Short mmCIF file of C-alpha atoms in Angstrom, two decimals:
data_model
loop_
_atom_site.label_atom_id
_atom_site.label_comp_id
_atom_site.label_asym_id
_atom_site.label_seq_id
_atom_site.Cartn_x
_atom_site.Cartn_y
_atom_site.Cartn_z
CA UNK A 30 -2.18 21.25 -0.31
CA UNK A 31 1.10 19.53 -1.14
CA UNK A 32 1.77 15.83 -1.69
CA UNK A 33 5.27 14.39 -1.95
CA UNK A 34 6.18 11.17 -3.74
CA UNK A 35 9.64 9.78 -3.04
CA UNK A 36 10.78 7.56 -5.87
CA UNK A 37 10.06 8.54 -9.48
CA UNK A 38 10.07 5.00 -10.85
CA UNK A 39 7.07 3.32 -12.44
CA UNK A 40 4.92 3.11 -9.28
CA UNK A 41 5.80 6.59 -8.01
CA UNK A 42 5.25 8.22 -11.39
CA UNK A 43 1.96 6.38 -11.92
CA UNK A 44 0.79 7.51 -8.48
CA UNK A 45 1.67 11.10 -9.39
CA UNK A 46 -0.13 10.79 -12.74
CA UNK A 47 -3.31 9.53 -11.08
CA UNK A 48 -3.24 12.30 -8.48
CA UNK A 49 -2.70 14.99 -11.10
CA UNK A 50 -5.47 13.79 -13.40
CA UNK A 51 -7.89 13.81 -10.46
CA UNK A 52 -6.55 17.17 -9.17
CA UNK A 53 -6.17 15.73 -5.69
CA UNK A 54 -3.47 18.22 -4.66
CA UNK A 55 -2.50 21.72 -5.74
CA UNK A 56 1.16 20.72 -5.84
CA UNK A 57 2.97 17.41 -6.15
CA UNK A 58 6.67 17.04 -5.43
CA UNK A 59 8.31 14.09 -7.19
CA UNK A 60 11.70 13.31 -5.64
CA UNK A 61 14.36 10.85 -6.77
CA UNK A 62 18.08 10.32 -6.13
CA UNK A 63 18.87 9.93 -9.84
CA UNK A 64 19.93 13.26 -11.34
CA UNK A 65 17.25 14.71 -13.62
CA UNK A 66 14.99 11.66 -13.46
CA UNK A 67 12.16 13.18 -11.41
CA UNK A 68 12.51 16.48 -13.27
CA UNK A 69 12.03 14.72 -16.59
CA UNK A 70 9.03 12.71 -15.41
CA UNK A 71 7.45 15.87 -13.97
CA UNK A 72 7.88 17.80 -17.22
CA UNK A 73 6.43 14.94 -19.25
CA UNK A 74 3.35 14.76 -17.01
CA UNK A 75 2.96 18.54 -16.96
CA UNK A 76 2.77 18.55 -20.75
CA UNK A 77 -0.45 16.49 -20.57
CA UNK A 78 -2.30 19.25 -18.68
CA UNK A 79 -3.48 21.07 -21.79
CA UNK A 80 -4.71 17.79 -23.26
CA UNK A 81 -6.39 16.37 -20.16
CA UNK A 82 -7.63 19.62 -18.58
CA UNK A 83 -6.18 19.56 -15.06
CA UNK A 84 -4.54 22.39 -13.10
CA UNK A 85 -2.44 20.52 -10.53
CA UNK A 86 1.26 21.37 -10.59
CA UNK A 87 4.09 18.88 -10.34
CA UNK A 88 7.73 19.61 -9.61
CA UNK A 89 10.57 17.14 -9.94
CA UNK A 90 13.63 17.42 -7.69
CA UNK A 91 16.84 15.46 -7.18
CA UNK A 92 17.27 14.56 -3.51
CA UNK A 93 16.17 18.03 -2.36
CA UNK A 94 13.97 17.45 0.68
CA UNK A 95 13.61 21.16 1.34
CA UNK A 96 11.18 21.17 -1.60
CA UNK A 97 8.93 18.79 0.34
CA UNK A 98 8.45 21.19 3.27
CA UNK A 99 4.84 21.58 4.32
CA UNK A 100 3.63 18.35 2.72
CA UNK A 101 0.35 16.96 4.02
CA UNK A 102 1.03 13.46 2.72
CA UNK A 103 4.12 11.66 1.46
CA UNK A 104 4.34 8.39 -0.43
CA UNK A 105 7.51 6.31 -0.18
CA UNK A 106 8.16 3.92 -3.07
CA UNK A 107 11.96 3.90 -2.69
CA UNK A 108 13.92 0.68 -2.51
CA UNK A 109 15.21 -2.17 -4.64
CA UNK A 110 13.55 -5.44 -5.69
CA UNK A 111 15.02 -8.72 -4.52
CA UNK A 112 17.70 -9.89 -6.94
CA UNK A 113 18.82 -13.46 -7.70
CA UNK A 114 21.04 -14.75 -4.91
CA UNK A 115 20.07 -11.94 -2.53
CA UNK A 116 19.12 -13.06 0.96
CA UNK A 117 16.07 -11.76 2.80
CA UNK A 118 18.39 -10.04 5.27
CA UNK A 119 20.24 -8.25 2.46
CA UNK A 120 16.99 -7.03 0.87
CA UNK A 121 15.54 -5.85 4.18
CA UNK A 122 18.84 -4.25 5.20
CA UNK A 123 19.19 -2.30 1.98
CA UNK A 124 15.59 -1.11 1.84
CA UNK A 125 15.42 -0.44 5.59
CA UNK A 126 18.33 1.99 5.41
CA UNK A 127 16.74 3.72 2.41
CA UNK A 128 13.29 4.00 4.01
CA UNK A 129 14.67 5.17 7.37
CA UNK A 130 16.69 7.94 5.68
CA UNK A 131 13.68 9.04 3.63
CA UNK A 132 11.37 9.07 6.66
CA UNK A 133 13.86 11.10 8.72
CA UNK A 134 14.14 13.71 5.95
CA UNK A 135 10.39 13.94 5.41
CA UNK A 136 9.59 14.39 9.10
CA UNK A 137 12.37 16.97 9.44
CA UNK A 138 10.72 19.21 6.83
CA UNK A 139 7.05 18.30 7.49
CA UNK A 140 6.56 17.31 11.16
CA UNK A 141 2.78 16.88 10.76
CA UNK A 142 3.03 14.66 7.71
CA UNK A 143 1.07 11.44 7.01
CA UNK A 144 3.26 8.79 5.36
CA UNK A 145 2.06 6.07 3.00
CA UNK A 146 4.53 3.20 2.58
CA UNK A 147 4.76 1.26 -0.68
CA UNK A 148 8.36 0.02 -0.39
CA UNK A 149 8.87 -3.72 0.15
CA UNK A 150 8.75 -5.76 2.25
CA UNK A 151 5.86 -3.40 2.92
CA UNK A 152 4.59 -4.50 6.33
CA UNK A 153 8.13 -4.50 7.72
CA UNK A 154 8.97 -1.13 6.15
CA UNK A 155 5.74 0.28 7.62
CA UNK A 156 6.74 -0.98 11.07
CA UNK A 157 10.19 0.56 10.64
CA UNK A 158 8.72 3.90 9.54
CA UNK A 159 6.50 4.00 12.62
CA UNK A 160 9.25 3.06 15.04
CA UNK A 161 11.86 5.41 13.58
CA UNK A 162 9.68 8.46 12.84
CA UNK A 163 8.19 9.15 16.27
CA UNK A 164 4.90 9.99 14.53
CA UNK A 165 1.54 8.95 15.98
CA UNK A 166 0.52 5.49 14.77
CA UNK A 167 -2.42 6.81 12.75
CA UNK A 168 -0.04 8.76 10.48
CA UNK A 169 1.84 5.75 9.14
CA UNK A 170 -0.02 3.61 6.58
CA UNK A 171 1.14 0.64 4.52
CA UNK A 172 -0.65 0.54 1.16
CA UNK A 173 -0.42 -3.19 0.29
CA UNK A 174 -3.84 -4.46 1.32
CA UNK A 175 -5.55 -1.86 -0.87
CA UNK A 176 -3.77 -3.26 -3.91
CA UNK A 177 -4.36 -6.88 -2.89
CA UNK A 178 -8.08 -6.19 -2.42
CA UNK A 179 -8.29 -4.60 -5.88
CA UNK A 180 -6.64 -7.68 -7.35
CA UNK A 181 -9.12 -9.86 -5.45
CA UNK A 182 -12.04 -7.93 -6.94
CA UNK A 183 -10.49 -8.31 -10.40
CA UNK A 184 -10.36 -12.10 -10.02
CA UNK A 185 -13.96 -12.17 -8.77
CA UNK A 186 -15.21 -9.91 -11.55
CA UNK A 187 -13.44 -12.02 -14.16
CA UNK A 188 -14.95 -15.26 -12.88
CA UNK A 189 -18.45 -13.84 -12.26
CA UNK A 190 -18.49 -11.62 -15.37
CA UNK A 191 -19.48 -8.82 -13.00
CA UNK A 192 -18.57 -5.16 -12.69
CA UNK A 193 -15.68 -4.79 -10.25
CA UNK A 194 -17.46 -1.74 -8.86
CA UNK A 195 -20.39 -3.93 -7.77
CA UNK A 196 -18.14 -6.14 -5.65
CA UNK A 197 -17.15 -5.77 -2.02
CA UNK A 198 -14.15 -7.93 -1.14
CA UNK A 199 -11.09 -7.46 1.03
CA UNK A 200 -7.74 -9.08 1.64
CA UNK A 201 -6.23 -8.97 5.13
CA UNK A 202 -2.89 -10.09 6.58
CA UNK A 203 0.61 -9.54 5.28
CA UNK A 204 1.35 -8.15 1.83
CA UNK A 205 2.96 -11.27 0.42
CA UNK A 206 2.18 -14.32 -1.71
CA UNK A 207 1.94 -16.62 1.32
CA UNK A 208 0.75 -14.17 3.98
CA UNK A 209 -2.28 -12.45 2.44
CA UNK A 210 -5.76 -13.75 3.23
CA UNK A 211 -8.50 -13.07 0.64
CA UNK A 212 -11.74 -13.25 2.65
CA UNK A 213 -13.89 -14.92 0.04
CA UNK A 214 -16.56 -16.00 2.56
CA UNK A 215 -17.13 -12.31 3.33
CA UNK A 216 -17.17 -11.08 -0.28
CA UNK A 217 -20.44 -9.86 -1.79
CA UNK A 218 -21.86 -8.92 -5.18
CA UNK A 219 -24.22 -6.02 -4.40
CA UNK A 220 -24.86 -7.48 -0.93
CA UNK A 221 -25.30 -11.06 -2.19
CA UNK A 222 -22.54 -13.43 -1.00
CA UNK A 223 -20.32 -14.43 -3.92
CA UNK A 224 -20.33 -17.94 -2.51
CA UNK A 225 -23.92 -18.18 -3.79
CA UNK A 226 -22.50 -18.11 -7.31
CA UNK A 227 -19.24 -20.03 -6.91
CA UNK A 228 -18.53 -23.61 -5.90
CA UNK A 229 -15.67 -24.47 -3.55
CA UNK A 230 -13.26 -25.23 -6.38
CA UNK A 231 -13.95 -21.87 -8.03
CA UNK A 232 -13.55 -20.08 -4.71
CA UNK A 233 -10.19 -21.75 -4.11
CA UNK A 234 -9.06 -20.84 -7.62
CA UNK A 235 -9.89 -17.16 -7.09
CA UNK A 236 -8.13 -17.08 -3.72
CA UNK A 237 -5.01 -18.73 -5.12
CA UNK A 238 -4.88 -16.43 -8.16
CA UNK A 239 -5.24 -13.40 -5.90
CA UNK A 240 -2.39 -14.51 -3.65
CA UNK A 241 0.06 -14.88 -6.56
CA UNK A 242 -1.28 -11.82 -8.40
CA UNK A 243 1.94 -9.82 -8.08
CA UNK A 244 4.18 -12.75 -8.98
CA UNK A 245 2.00 -13.55 -12.00
CA UNK A 246 2.45 -10.05 -13.37
CA UNK A 247 6.19 -10.08 -12.70
CA UNK A 248 6.49 -13.30 -14.71
CA UNK A 249 4.46 -11.84 -17.59
CA UNK A 250 6.02 -8.37 -17.69
CA UNK A 251 9.50 -9.16 -16.46
CA UNK A 252 9.29 -6.62 -13.65
CA UNK A 253 6.91 -5.54 -10.90
CA UNK A 254 3.53 -4.08 -11.84
CA UNK A 255 2.83 -0.35 -11.61
CA UNK A 256 -0.63 0.61 -12.94
CA UNK A 257 -2.66 -1.01 -10.15
CA UNK A 258 -0.11 -0.22 -7.40
CA UNK A 259 -0.05 3.41 -8.52
CA UNK A 260 -3.84 3.62 -8.63
CA UNK A 261 -4.17 1.96 -5.21
CA UNK A 262 -1.66 4.36 -3.67
CA UNK A 263 -3.39 7.36 -5.23
CA UNK A 264 -6.75 6.18 -3.87
CA UNK A 265 -5.37 6.07 -0.33
CA UNK A 266 -3.82 9.53 -0.71
CA UNK A 267 -7.05 10.94 -2.12
CA UNK A 268 -9.07 9.61 0.83
CA UNK A 269 -6.65 11.41 3.17
CA UNK A 270 -6.52 14.71 1.29
CA UNK A 271 -10.27 14.88 0.63
CA UNK A 272 -11.24 13.45 4.04
CA UNK A 273 -13.36 10.80 2.31
CA UNK A 274 -13.64 8.29 5.19
CA UNK A 275 -13.17 5.42 2.76
CA UNK A 276 -12.67 1.89 4.02
CA UNK A 277 -9.49 0.27 2.75
CA UNK A 278 -7.35 -2.62 3.87
CA UNK A 279 -4.06 -1.12 4.99
CA UNK A 280 -1.08 -2.15 7.07
CA UNK A 281 -1.43 -0.31 10.38
CA UNK A 282 -0.16 -0.73 13.93
CA UNK A 283 -2.17 -3.18 16.00
CA UNK A 284 -2.40 -2.82 19.77
CA UNK A 285 -4.61 -5.71 20.78
CA UNK A 286 -6.97 -5.68 17.80
CA UNK A 287 -7.60 -9.20 16.44
CA UNK A 288 -5.52 -10.46 19.37
CA UNK A 289 -2.32 -8.99 17.88
CA UNK A 290 0.08 -6.37 19.23
CA UNK A 291 3.33 -4.61 18.30
CA UNK A 292 2.96 -5.32 14.60
CA UNK A 293 1.78 -3.54 11.45
CA UNK A 294 -0.52 -5.77 9.41
CA UNK A 295 -3.25 -5.44 6.81
CA UNK A 296 -6.69 -4.94 8.35
CA UNK A 297 -9.76 -2.91 7.31
CA UNK A 298 -9.44 0.75 8.35
CA UNK A 299 -11.17 4.08 7.72
CA UNK A 300 -8.87 6.53 5.91
CA UNK A 301 -9.43 10.28 6.27
CA UNK A 302 -7.63 13.55 7.02
CA UNK A 303 -6.22 12.04 10.23
CA UNK A 304 -4.51 9.23 8.33
CA UNK A 305 -6.11 5.95 9.41
CA UNK A 306 -8.89 6.87 11.78
CA UNK A 307 -10.11 3.57 13.15
CA UNK A 308 -9.81 -0.16 12.65
CA UNK A 309 -13.02 -1.89 11.54
CA UNK A 310 -13.70 -5.16 13.41
CA UNK A 311 -14.37 -8.36 11.48
CA UNK A 312 -16.35 -11.41 12.50
CA UNK A 313 -13.71 -13.95 11.50
CA UNK A 314 -14.13 -17.70 11.61
CA UNK A 315 -11.69 -19.77 13.66
CA UNK A 316 -9.93 -20.81 10.44
CA UNK A 317 -9.59 -17.17 9.34
CA UNK A 318 -8.27 -16.17 12.77
CA UNK A 319 -5.65 -18.91 12.59
CA UNK A 320 -4.58 -17.75 9.13
CA UNK A 321 -4.29 -14.15 10.34
CA UNK A 322 -2.10 -15.15 13.30
CA UNK A 323 0.04 -17.35 11.06
CA UNK A 324 0.45 -14.38 8.71
CA UNK A 325 1.43 -12.20 11.66
CA UNK A 326 4.07 -14.72 12.70
CA UNK A 327 5.64 -14.55 9.24
CA UNK A 328 5.68 -10.75 9.32
CA UNK A 329 7.22 -10.77 12.81
CA UNK A 330 10.04 -12.94 11.49
CA UNK A 331 10.72 -10.26 8.87
CA UNK A 332 10.54 -7.52 11.52
CA UNK A 333 13.04 -9.36 13.68
CA UNK A 334 15.62 -8.94 10.92
CA UNK A 335 15.48 -5.18 11.59
CA UNK A 336 16.79 -5.85 15.08
CA UNK A 337 19.38 -8.35 13.88
CA UNK A 338 20.87 -5.78 11.50
CA UNK A 339 20.60 -3.01 14.13
CA UNK A 340 18.25 -0.78 12.15
CA UNK A 341 15.88 -0.60 15.12
#
């Protein structure tokens, strides 16, 4: 079993570290375009094996996609963050070209691969990966909703003074500060609705903090987060490799579900050896449905840039 991670930066390396510690794959390939960068990260992680007691192997390579041949799963973290003065079109254009090149190379060497997209803007990059790869829709997964849901549970656990593991809560919609939808009316604490413990003001506070969770960390750290994104990505990969049938929110292609088509958007799905296996229906209120369609409109606007810059 081989897993490839493209991009040896903080998120990619943290994903690899989580997978190795849990011995999810026999071999992990860490690939980066910077000479020696992935090789150095791989050696550093390998030197923890004797201390942590795992047997997974990791190999770092510089832009050598032949080393990825036969991968079951690949994670794509490649791309650049938006810089001051950079337009949305410039960001999407730069990252779209990177992601498209990576996807083409991965599929060339592993035609049966399942691809997990982390690169931003994530929903749009997931849509691009699906359209450009020719892979079945169930083998392209955008990770964002898994991370957003973990952040939602953190905010709930902090407010309720509860174990995060006792909470069930999901975020749907686009992976963005204004497009995600934390479903607080559906969240439970060991089957008890969290709304039994929280007034409306507290509920609104948790939702708002969840939506700006990534931006809050960027302001505190000075760069994007990596521990939770890496752990969320590793959890999705583990559910694929170990055929766990876990339910995550992930950005997947919709073909009529929730009244939406020709878009990749965060919805609850079962993740197993097939990639995403099925979309789980939700009994949404009219207000929640409106928010989901508004989120979809915003993501479509991002997707349209792909056509404007002739990437699709």
